[in-house]
DNA sequence: CCTTGTGTTCTCCG
DNA sequence: CCGGAGAACACAAG
């Protein structure tokens, strides 16, 4: 599941690969993923190029050279953006370990072809992904809905405290709400709360100032580390080269329900919280 | 049946 | 009764 660290890793790599390359062809295998008028979409993308790639939360923002509109790409659960250079395409084989694991396959729903012979594959197994062209007004409207973002200047303790203080939902649901805090998904929510020593089912408004501070600090530490490790590949996520993220080695609780806590050796609890699988340690988290 | 990100819809409460 | 908050549902496929 691509969350902030995965999308940020992709953004940085894709910017290097794609910047100012002319898109000579666009192949759309599943029209449902395009949330704009299809004719307009094709017309706008073809012969255009990406002049910059930005990101808000888990949303990628592709700025176009020859249009006032902007391309938004959301990977949702299983979306991938895999870049393959002409050299790799000519070589053809994906047999050696350095070649992309996932390039063109039955899940390739969109294929961008560039003038230098390289290709960008939008692969999506569960097809929740979304691509949309928006004008400046709509872009601002969408961006404004996102909450404060870890690693951005507005992610200050005071702002975070204000969001957490008076809300009557559990702290995990708060962390997952993109309108309050942006970029955190199920993996990092569990990891952040483990590091902070706070149970995910604690009511937001009942947390002490020091607990709020610990969650705030842990958010920065975990997200930073995850970006440094190029994200988490639990099952589906791949980077722009088709490679896995390394943060899975550092997961303390996510996906470890029933296993022993790495800190205290007691068995980790697994519960359902706001409809999401949630793992925590009842000894280390209070 | 399970998995999850998000938009929509429903329900509750002051 | 209105509005907002929060929870529940829908979506999809392996």
mmCIF file of C-alpha atoms (C1' of nucleotides) in Angstrom:
data_model
loop_
_atom_site.group_PDB
_atom_site.id
_atom_site.type_symbol
_atom_site.label_atom_id
_atom_site.label_comp_id
_atom_site.label_asym_id
_atom_site.label_seq_id
_atom_site.Cartn_x
_atom_site.Cartn_y
_atom_site.Cartn_z
ATOM 1 C CA UNK A 1 0.000 0.000 0.000
ATOM 2 C CA UNK A 2 1.630 3.210 -1.114
ATOM 3 C CA UNK A 3 1.675 5.787 1.691
ATOM 4 C CA UNK A 4 3.672 8.998 1.969
ATOM 5 C CA UNK A 5 7.163 7.395 1.955
ATOM 6 C CA UNK A 6 6.375 5.169 -1.030
ATOM 7 C CA UNK A 7 4.781 7.953 -3.061
ATOM 8 C CA UNK A 8 7.639 10.327 -2.210
ATOM 9 C CA UNK A 9 10.220 7.728 -3.315
ATOM 10 C CA UNK A 10 8.333 7.293 -6.585
ATOM 11 C CA UNK A 11 7.982 11.044 -7.097
ATOM 12 C CA UNK A 12 11.700 11.701 -6.775
ATOM 13 C CA UNK A 13 12.713 8.848 -9.094
ATOM 14 C CA UNK A 14 10.067 9.581 -11.717
ATOM 15 C CA UNK A 15 11.052 13.243 -11.846
ATOM 16 C CA UNK A 16 14.578 12.237 -12.877
ATOM 17 C CA UNK A 17 13.328 9.676 -15.390
ATOM 18 C CA UNK A 18 10.492 11.625 -17.004
ATOM 19 C CA UNK A 19 11.239 15.326 -16.759
ATOM 20 C CA UNK A 20 10.680 17.103 -20.090
ATOM 21 C CA UNK A 21 10.468 13.891 -22.101
ATOM 22 C CA UNK A 22 7.866 14.110 -24.849
ATOM 23 C CA UNK A 23 4.989 11.656 -24.543
ATOM 24 C CA UNK A 24 4.580 10.252 -28.034
ATOM 25 C CA UNK A 25 1.870 7.715 -27.317
ATOM 26 C CA UNK A 26 -0.631 6.748 -24.661
ATOM 27 C CA UNK A 27 -2.303 3.362 -24.443
ATOM 28 C CA UNK A 28 -5.345 3.012 -22.178
ATOM 29 C CA UNK A 29 -6.407 -0.544 -21.383
ATOM 30 C CA UNK A 30 -8.932 0.315 -18.653
ATOM 31 C CA UNK A 31 -10.832 3.540 -19.283
ATOM 32 C CA UNK A 32 -12.536 3.400 -15.875
ATOM 33 C CA UNK A 33 -9.304 4.605 -14.217
ATOM 34 C CA UNK A 34 -9.489 7.929 -16.090
ATOM 35 C CA UNK A 35 -11.746 10.209 -14.092
ATOM 36 C CA UNK A 36 -11.837 12.948 -16.745
ATOM 37 C CA UNK A 37 -13.322 13.130 -20.219
ATOM 38 C CA UNK A 38 -11.403 10.464 -22.111
ATOM 39 C CA UNK A 39 -11.009 12.384 -25.379
ATOM 40 C CA UNK A 40 -9.769 15.462 -23.591
ATOM 41 C CA UNK A 41 -7.431 13.305 -21.499
ATOM 42 C CA UNK A 42 -5.783 11.712 -24.531
ATOM 43 C CA UNK A 43 -5.553 15.005 -26.373
ATOM 44 C CA UNK A 44 -3.978 16.795 -23.408
ATOM 45 C CA UNK A 45 -1.434 14.102 -22.557
ATOM 46 C CA UNK A 46 -0.287 13.217 -26.053
ATOM 47 C CA UNK A 47 2.708 15.236 -27.266
ATOM 48 C CA UNK A 48 2.928 16.895 -23.873
ATOM 49 C CA UNK A 49 5.635 16.424 -21.248
ATOM 50 C CA UNK A 50 5.916 16.538 -17.461
ATOM 51 C CA UNK A 51 7.781 19.635 -16.317
ATOM 52 C CA UNK A 52 7.531 18.853 -12.615
ATOM 53 C CA UNK A 53 6.107 16.249 -10.236
ATOM 54 C CA UNK A 54 4.771 17.277 -6.840
ATOM 55 C CA UNK A 55 3.045 15.364 -4.071
ATOM 56 C CA UNK A 56 0.455 16.074 -1.413
ATOM 57 C CA UNK A 57 -0.172 13.227 1.029
ATOM 58 C CA UNK A 58 -0.467 10.129 -1.151
ATOM 59 C CA UNK A 59 -1.477 12.098 -4.244
ATOM 60 C CA UNK A 60 0.953 12.676 -7.104
ATOM 61 C CA UNK A 61 0.696 15.903 -9.076
ATOM 62 C CA UNK A 62 2.180 15.960 -12.587
ATOM 63 C CA UNK A 63 2.632 19.465 -13.975
ATOM 64 C CA UNK A 64 2.314 19.576 -17.747
ATOM 65 C CA UNK A 65 4.493 21.640 -20.058
ATOM 66 C CA UNK A 66 1.902 22.449 -22.689
ATOM 67 C CA UNK A 67 -1.342 22.692 -20.713
ATOM 68 C CA UNK A 68 -2.782 24.769 -17.869
ATOM 69 C CA UNK A 69 -4.278 21.575 -16.546
ATOM 70 C CA UNK A 70 -2.500 19.252 -14.135
ATOM 71 C CA UNK A 71 -2.500 15.463 -14.035
ATOM 72 C CA UNK A 72 -3.380 13.931 -10.673
ATOM 73 C CA UNK A 73 -2.448 10.302 -10.040
ATOM 74 C CA UNK A 74 -3.572 8.314 -7.023
ATOM 75 C CA UNK A 75 -2.264 4.758 -6.631
ATOM 76 C CA UNK A 76 -4.880 3.799 -4.016
ATOM 77 C CA UNK A 77 -4.239 0.197 -2.892
ATOM 78 C CA UNK A 78 -2.266 -1.579 -5.594
ATOM 79 C CA UNK A 79 -1.273 1.020 -8.175
ATOM 80 C CA UNK A 80 2.291 1.023 -9.498
ATOM 81 C CA UNK A 81 4.204 3.389 -11.766
ATOM 82 C CA UNK A 82 7.056 1.491 -13.357
ATOM 83 C CA UNK A 83 9.555 3.148 -15.660
ATOM 84 C CA UNK A 84 11.435 1.078 -18.217
ATOM 85 C CA UNK A 85 14.173 2.609 -20.358
ATOM 86 C CA UNK A 86 14.567 1.738 -24.011
ATOM 87 C CA UNK A 87 17.708 -0.259 -23.194
ATOM 88 C CA UNK A 88 15.822 -2.569 -20.813
ATOM 89 C CA UNK A 89 12.981 -2.901 -23.309
ATOM 90 C CA UNK A 90 15.386 -3.859 -26.096
ATOM 91 C CA UNK A 91 17.239 -6.275 -23.837
ATOM 92 C CA UNK A 92 13.795 -7.721 -23.207
ATOM 93 C CA UNK A 93 14.708 -10.218 -20.526
ATOM 94 C CA UNK A 94 13.587 -9.759 -16.959
ATOM 95 C CA UNK A 95 15.513 -12.784 -15.865
ATOM 96 C CA UNK A 96 18.484 -11.189 -14.122
ATOM 97 C CA UNK A 97 17.974 -9.761 -10.667
ATOM 98 C CA UNK A 98 18.691 -6.177 -11.694
ATOM 99 C CA UNK A 99 15.783 -5.958 -14.121
ATOM 100 C CA UNK A 100 12.379 -4.672 -13.043
ATOM 101 C CA UNK A 101 10.192 -7.216 -11.294
ATOM 102 C CA UNK A 102 6.950 -5.749 -12.551
ATOM 103 C CA UNK A 103 6.934 -3.909 -15.853
ATOM 104 C CA UNK A 104 4.399 -4.719 -18.533
ATOM 105 C CA UNK A 105 2.033 -7.460 -17.463
ATOM 106 C CA UNK A 106 -1.678 -8.211 -17.350
ATOM 107 C CA UNK A 107 -2.162 -5.482 -14.745
ATOM 108 C CA UNK A 108 -0.737 -2.755 -17.018
ATOM 109 C CA UNK A 109 -3.761 -0.514 -17.440
ATOM 110 C CA UNK A 110 -2.014 2.544 -18.920
ATOM 111 C CA UNK A 111 1.182 2.823 -20.905
ATOM 112 C CA UNK A 112 2.926 6.114 -21.609
ATOM 113 C CA UNK A 113 5.508 5.985 -24.376
ATOM 114 C CA UNK A 114 8.237 8.621 -24.580
ATOM 115 C CA UNK A 115 10.224 9.961 -27.511
ATOM 116 C CA UNK A 116 13.446 8.323 -26.306
ATOM 117 C CA UNK A 117 11.829 4.889 -26.517
ATOM 118 C CA UNK A 118 11.242 4.535 -22.776
ATOM 119 C CA UNK A 119 7.862 3.610 -21.277
ATOM 120 C CA UNK A 120 5.929 4.254 -18.102
ATOM 121 C CA UNK A 121 3.500 1.551 -16.991
ATOM 122 C CA UNK A 122 0.579 2.234 -14.687
ATOM 123 C CA UNK A 123 -0.104 -1.218 -13.255
ATOM 124 C CA UNK A 124 -3.016 -1.850 -10.920
ATOM 125 C CA UNK A 125 -4.198 -5.237 -9.705
ATOM 126 C CA UNK A 126 -7.303 -4.098 -7.831
ATOM 127 C CA UNK A 127 -7.978 -1.190 -10.179
ATOM 128 C CA UNK A 128 -8.850 1.381 -7.517
ATOM 129 C CA UNK A 129 -6.264 3.777 -8.950
ATOM 130 C CA UNK A 130 -7.352 7.110 -10.373
ATOM 131 C CA UNK A 131 -5.997 9.580 -12.925
ATOM 132 C CA UNK A 132 -7.602 12.959 -13.425
ATOM 133 C CA UNK A 133 -6.950 16.217 -15.210
ATOM 134 C CA UNK A 134 -7.801 19.278 -13.153
ATOM 135 C CA UNK A 135 -7.633 23.026 -13.702
ATOM 136 C CA UNK A 136 -5.875 25.349 -11.279
ATOM 137 C CA UNK A 137 -9.019 26.101 -9.304
ATOM 138 C CA UNK A 138 -9.856 22.440 -8.752
ATOM 139 C CA UNK A 139 -6.232 21.663 -7.886
ATOM 140 C CA UNK A 140 -6.189 24.297 -5.147
ATOM 141 C CA UNK A 141 -9.535 23.043 -3.853
ATOM 142 C CA UNK A 142 -8.199 19.480 -3.625
ATOM 143 C CA UNK A 143 -4.888 20.469 -2.036
ATOM 144 C CA UNK A 144 -6.634 22.606 0.564
ATOM 145 C CA UNK A 145 -8.575 19.613 1.828
ATOM 146 C CA UNK A 146 -5.415 17.817 2.950
ATOM 147 C CA UNK A 147 -4.390 18.049 6.580
ATOM 148 C CA UNK A 148 -0.953 18.966 7.904
ATOM 149 C CA UNK A 149 1.809 16.814 6.484
ATOM 150 C CA UNK A 150 4.755 15.180 8.269
ATOM 151 C CA UNK A 151 8.115 16.724 7.237
ATOM 152 C CA UNK A 152 6.404 19.924 6.038
ATOM 153 C CA UNK A 153 6.868 23.193 7.899
ATOM 154 C CA UNK A 154 3.264 23.228 9.072
ATOM 155 C CA UNK A 155 3.721 19.948 10.973
ATOM 156 C CA UNK A 156 4.410 21.687 14.268
ATOM 157 C CA UNK A 157 3.682 20.254 17.691
ATOM 158 C CA UNK A 158 1.171 23.023 18.396
ATOM 159 C CA UNK A 159 -0.788 22.397 15.184
ATOM 160 C CA UNK A 160 -0.775 18.653 15.819
ATOM 161 C CA UNK A 161 -1.865 19.143 19.419
ATOM 162 C CA UNK A 162 -4.755 21.337 18.312
ATOM 163 C CA UNK A 163 -5.973 18.609 15.943
ATOM 164 C CA UNK A 164 -5.653 15.834 18.533
ATOM 165 C CA UNK A 165 -6.822 17.593 21.696
ATOM 166 C CA UNK A 166 -10.584 17.758 21.444
ATOM 167 C CA UNK A 167 -11.556 15.010 19.037
ATOM 168 C CA UNK A 168 -13.567 12.063 20.170
ATOM 169 C CA UNK A 169 -12.238 9.419 17.836
ATOM 170 C CA UNK A 170 -9.487 6.906 18.430
ATOM 171 C CA UNK A 171 -5.960 8.136 17.709
ATOM 172 C CA UNK A 172 -5.376 5.622 14.928
ATOM 173 C CA UNK A 173 -8.448 6.772 12.985
ATOM 174 C CA UNK A 174 -7.212 10.337 13.447
ATOM 175 C CA UNK A 175 -3.806 9.500 11.978
ATOM 176 C CA UNK A 176 -5.490 7.788 9.021
ATOM 177 C CA UNK A 177 -7.784 10.755 8.261
ATOM 178 C CA UNK A 178 -6.168 12.563 5.307
ATOM 179 C CA UNK A 179 -8.137 15.749 6.038
ATOM 180 C CA UNK A 180 -6.439 16.025 9.436
ATOM 181 C CA UNK A 181 -2.963 14.566 8.862
ATOM 182 C CA UNK A 182 -1.938 13.643 5.342
ATOM 183 C CA UNK A 183 0.146 10.780 4.029
ATOM 184 C CA UNK A 184 -0.219 8.189 6.803
ATOM 185 C CA UNK A 185 -1.853 4.837 6.009
ATOM 186 C CA UNK A 186 -2.385 1.600 7.885
ATOM 187 C CA UNK A 187 1.249 0.488 8.006
ATOM 188 C CA UNK A 188 2.768 3.694 9.355
ATOM 189 C CA UNK A 189 -0.141 4.440 11.707
ATOM 190 C CA UNK A 190 0.557 1.178 13.579
ATOM 191 C CA UNK A 191 4.342 1.733 13.518
ATOM 192 C CA UNK A 192 4.073 5.330 14.753
ATOM 193 C CA UNK A 193 1.816 4.367 17.656
ATOM 194 C CA UNK A 194 4.091 1.485 18.660
ATOM 195 C CA UNK A 195 7.093 3.791 18.730
ATOM 196 C CA UNK A 196 5.105 6.358 20.703
ATOM 197 C CA UNK A 197 3.980 3.691 23.204
ATOM 198 C CA UNK A 198 0.304 4.624 22.753
ATOM 199 C CA UNK A 199 -2.506 2.130 22.179
ATOM 200 C CA UNK A 200 -4.240 2.725 18.824
ATOM 201 C CA UNK A 201 -7.700 2.573 20.421
ATOM 202 C CA UNK A 202 -7.033 5.415 22.863
ATOM 203 C CA UNK A 203 -9.453 8.301 22.503
ATOM 204 C CA UNK A 204 -7.721 11.268 20.940
ATOM 205 C CA UNK A 205 -9.049 13.822 23.436
ATOM 206 C CA UNK A 206 -7.966 11.736 26.407
ATOM 207 C CA UNK A 207 -4.278 11.698 25.477
ATOM 208 C CA UNK A 208 -1.870 13.636 27.679
ATOM 209 C CA UNK A 209 0.329 16.408 26.325
ATOM 210 C CA UNK A 210 3.392 14.195 26.607
ATOM 211 C CA UNK A 211 1.683 11.346 24.746
ATOM 212 C CA UNK A 212 0.687 13.733 21.945
ATOM 213 C CA UNK A 213 4.269 14.936 21.775
ATOM 214 C CA UNK A 214 5.554 11.361 21.540
ATOM 215 C CA UNK A 215 3.172 10.567 18.676
ATOM 216 C CA UNK A 216 4.208 13.771 16.905
ATOM 217 C CA UNK A 217 7.907 12.952 17.294
ATOM 218 C CA UNK A 218 7.420 9.317 16.273
ATOM 219 C CA UNK A 219 5.581 10.383 13.132
ATOM 220 C CA UNK A 220 8.582 12.368 11.972
ATOM 221 C CA UNK A 221 11.093 9.652 12.900
ATOM 222 C CA UNK A 222 9.152 6.807 11.253
ATOM 223 C CA UNK A 223 8.265 8.694 8.065
ATOM 224 C CA UNK A 224 11.834 9.987 7.648
ATOM 225 C CA UNK A 225 13.343 6.549 8.182
ATOM 226 C CA UNK A 226 10.840 4.954 5.793
ATOM 227 C CA UNK A 227 11.721 7.444 3.059
ATOM 228 C CA UNK A 228 15.405 6.773 3.654
ATOM 229 C CA UNK A 229 14.694 3.060 3.205
ATOM 230 C CA UNK A 230 12.666 3.778 0.029
ATOM 231 C CA UNK A 231 9.349 2.706 1.534
ATOM 232 C CA UNK A 232 7.771 -0.566 2.625
ATOM 233 C CA UNK A 233 7.032 -3.465 0.307
ATOM 234 C CA UNK A 234 4.668 -5.667 2.261
ATOM 235 C CA UNK A 235 3.341 -7.289 -0.876
ATOM 236 C CA UNK A 236 2.473 -5.137 -3.871
ATOM 237 C CA UNK A 237 4.454 -1.894 -3.697
ATOM 238 C CA UNK A 238 7.338 -1.381 -6.140
ATOM 239 C CA UNK A 239 9.386 1.727 -6.875
ATOM 240 C CA UNK A 240 9.799 3.314 -10.317
ATOM 241 C CA UNK A 241 12.411 0.695 -11.228
ATOM 242 C CA UNK A 242 10.167 -2.152 -10.056
ATOM 243 C CA UNK A 243 12.250 -2.678 -6.925
ATOM 244 C CA UNK A 244 11.034 -3.353 -3.388
ATOM 245 C CA UNK A 245 11.277 -0.920 -0.468
ATOM 246 C CA UNK A 246 13.554 -1.820 2.459
ATOM 247 C CA UNK A 247 11.510 -0.557 5.416
ATOM 248 C CA UNK A 248 9.800 -3.934 5.809
ATOM 249 C CA UNK A 249 12.945 -4.955 7.744
ATOM 250 C CA UNK A 250 12.170 -2.280 10.332
ATOM 251 C CA UNK A 251 8.469 -3.047 10.880
ATOM 252 C CA UNK A 252 7.835 -3.650 14.569
ATOM 253 C CA UNK A 253 4.096 -4.413 14.570
ATOM 254 C CA UNK A 254 2.406 -4.166 11.146
ATOM 255 C CA UNK A 255 1.669 -7.638 9.819
ATOM 256 C CA UNK A 256 3.037 -9.249 13.015
ATOM 257 C CA UNK A 257 -0.196 -10.000 14.908
ATOM 258 C CA UNK A 258 0.206 -13.111 17.083
ATOM 259 C CA UNK A 259 4.000 -12.880 16.885
ATOM 260 C CA UNK A 260 6.281 -11.789 19.710
ATOM 261 C CA UNK A 261 6.897 -8.098 20.398
ATOM 262 C CA UNK A 262 10.465 -7.230 19.390
ATOM 263 C CA UNK A 263 10.826 -5.106 22.516
ATOM 264 C CA UNK A 264 9.222 -7.125 25.338
ATOM 265 C CA UNK A 265 8.612 -10.582 23.773
ATOM 266 C CA UNK A 266 4.922 -10.678 24.710
ATOM 267 C CA UNK A 267 2.422 -11.708 22.036
ATOM 268 C CA UNK A 268 1.208 -8.830 19.833
ATOM 269 C CA UNK A 269 -2.546 -8.160 19.787
ATOM 270 C CA UNK A 270 -4.506 -7.943 16.570
ATOM 271 C CA UNK A 271 -7.810 -6.081 16.567
ATOM 272 C CA UNK A 272 -10.138 -4.348 14.126
ATOM 273 C CA UNK A 273 -10.293 -0.584 14.537
ATOM 274 C CA UNK A 274 -12.503 1.607 12.345
ATOM 275 C CA UNK A 275 -12.636 -1.359 9.986
ATOM 276 C CA UNK A 276 -8.850 -1.616 9.681
ATOM 277 C CA UNK A 277 -6.580 -4.432 10.818
ATOM 278 C CA UNK A 278 -4.556 -3.100 13.747
ATOM 279 C CA UNK A 279 -1.605 -4.632 15.588
ATOM 280 C CA UNK A 280 -0.198 -3.380 18.883
ATOM 281 C CA UNK A 281 1.603 -4.515 22.015
ATOM 282 C CA UNK A 282 -0.519 -4.303 25.154
ATOM 283 C CA UNK A 283 2.636 -4.193 27.306
ATOM 284 C CA UNK A 284 4.627 -1.542 25.405
ATOM 285 C CA UNK A 285 1.608 0.571 24.445
ATOM 286 C CA UNK A 286 -0.582 2.154 27.119
ATOM 287 C "C1'" DC B 1 -13.755 -14.765 4.400
ATOM 288 C "C1'" DC B 2 -9.568 -11.637 4.464
ATOM 289 C "C1'" DT B 3 -6.664 -7.465 2.773
ATOM 290 C "C1'" DT B 4 -7.054 -1.364 2.510
ATOM 291 C "C1'" DG B 5 -7.526 4.213 0.519
ATOM 292 C "C1'" DT B 6 -10.945 7.066 -0.112
ATOM 293 C "C1'" DG B 7 -15.468 9.022 -1.480
ATOM 294 C "C1'" DT B 8 -20.131 8.631 -0.171
ATOM 295 C "C1'" DT B 9 -23.811 7.729 2.830
ATOM 296 C "C1'" DC B 10 -25.758 6.900 7.234
ATOM 297 C "C1'" DT B 11 -26.400 7.837 12.112
ATOM 298 C "C1'" DC B 12 -25.911 10.107 16.220
ATOM 299 C "C1'" DC B 13 -25.701 14.034 19.267
ATOM 300 C "C1'" DG B 14 -25.754 18.725 20.933
ATOM 301 C "C1'" DC C 1 -34.179 20.705 12.949
ATOM 302 C "C1'" DC C 2 -29.516 21.794 11.444
ATOM 303 C "C1'" DG C 3 -24.750 20.874 11.184
ATOM 304 C "C1'" DG C 4 -20.838 18.549 12.148
ATOM 305 C "C1'" DA C 5 -18.413 14.517 13.575
ATOM 306 C "C1'" DG C 6 -17.575 9.967 13.258
ATOM 307 C "C1'" DA C 7 -18.729 5.410 11.821
ATOM 308 C "C1'" DA C 8 -20.128 2.269 8.241
ATOM 309 C "C1'" DC C 9 -20.419 1.012 3.634
ATOM 310 C "C1'" DA C 10 -18.984 0.428 -1.326
ATOM 311 C "C1'" DC C 11 -15.629 -0.458 -4.440
ATOM 312 C "C1'" DA C 12 -12.271 -4.340 -6.429
ATOM 313 C "C1'" DA C 13 -9.737 -8.893 -7.017
ATOM 314 C "C1'" DG C 14 -6.813 -12.420 -5.511
#
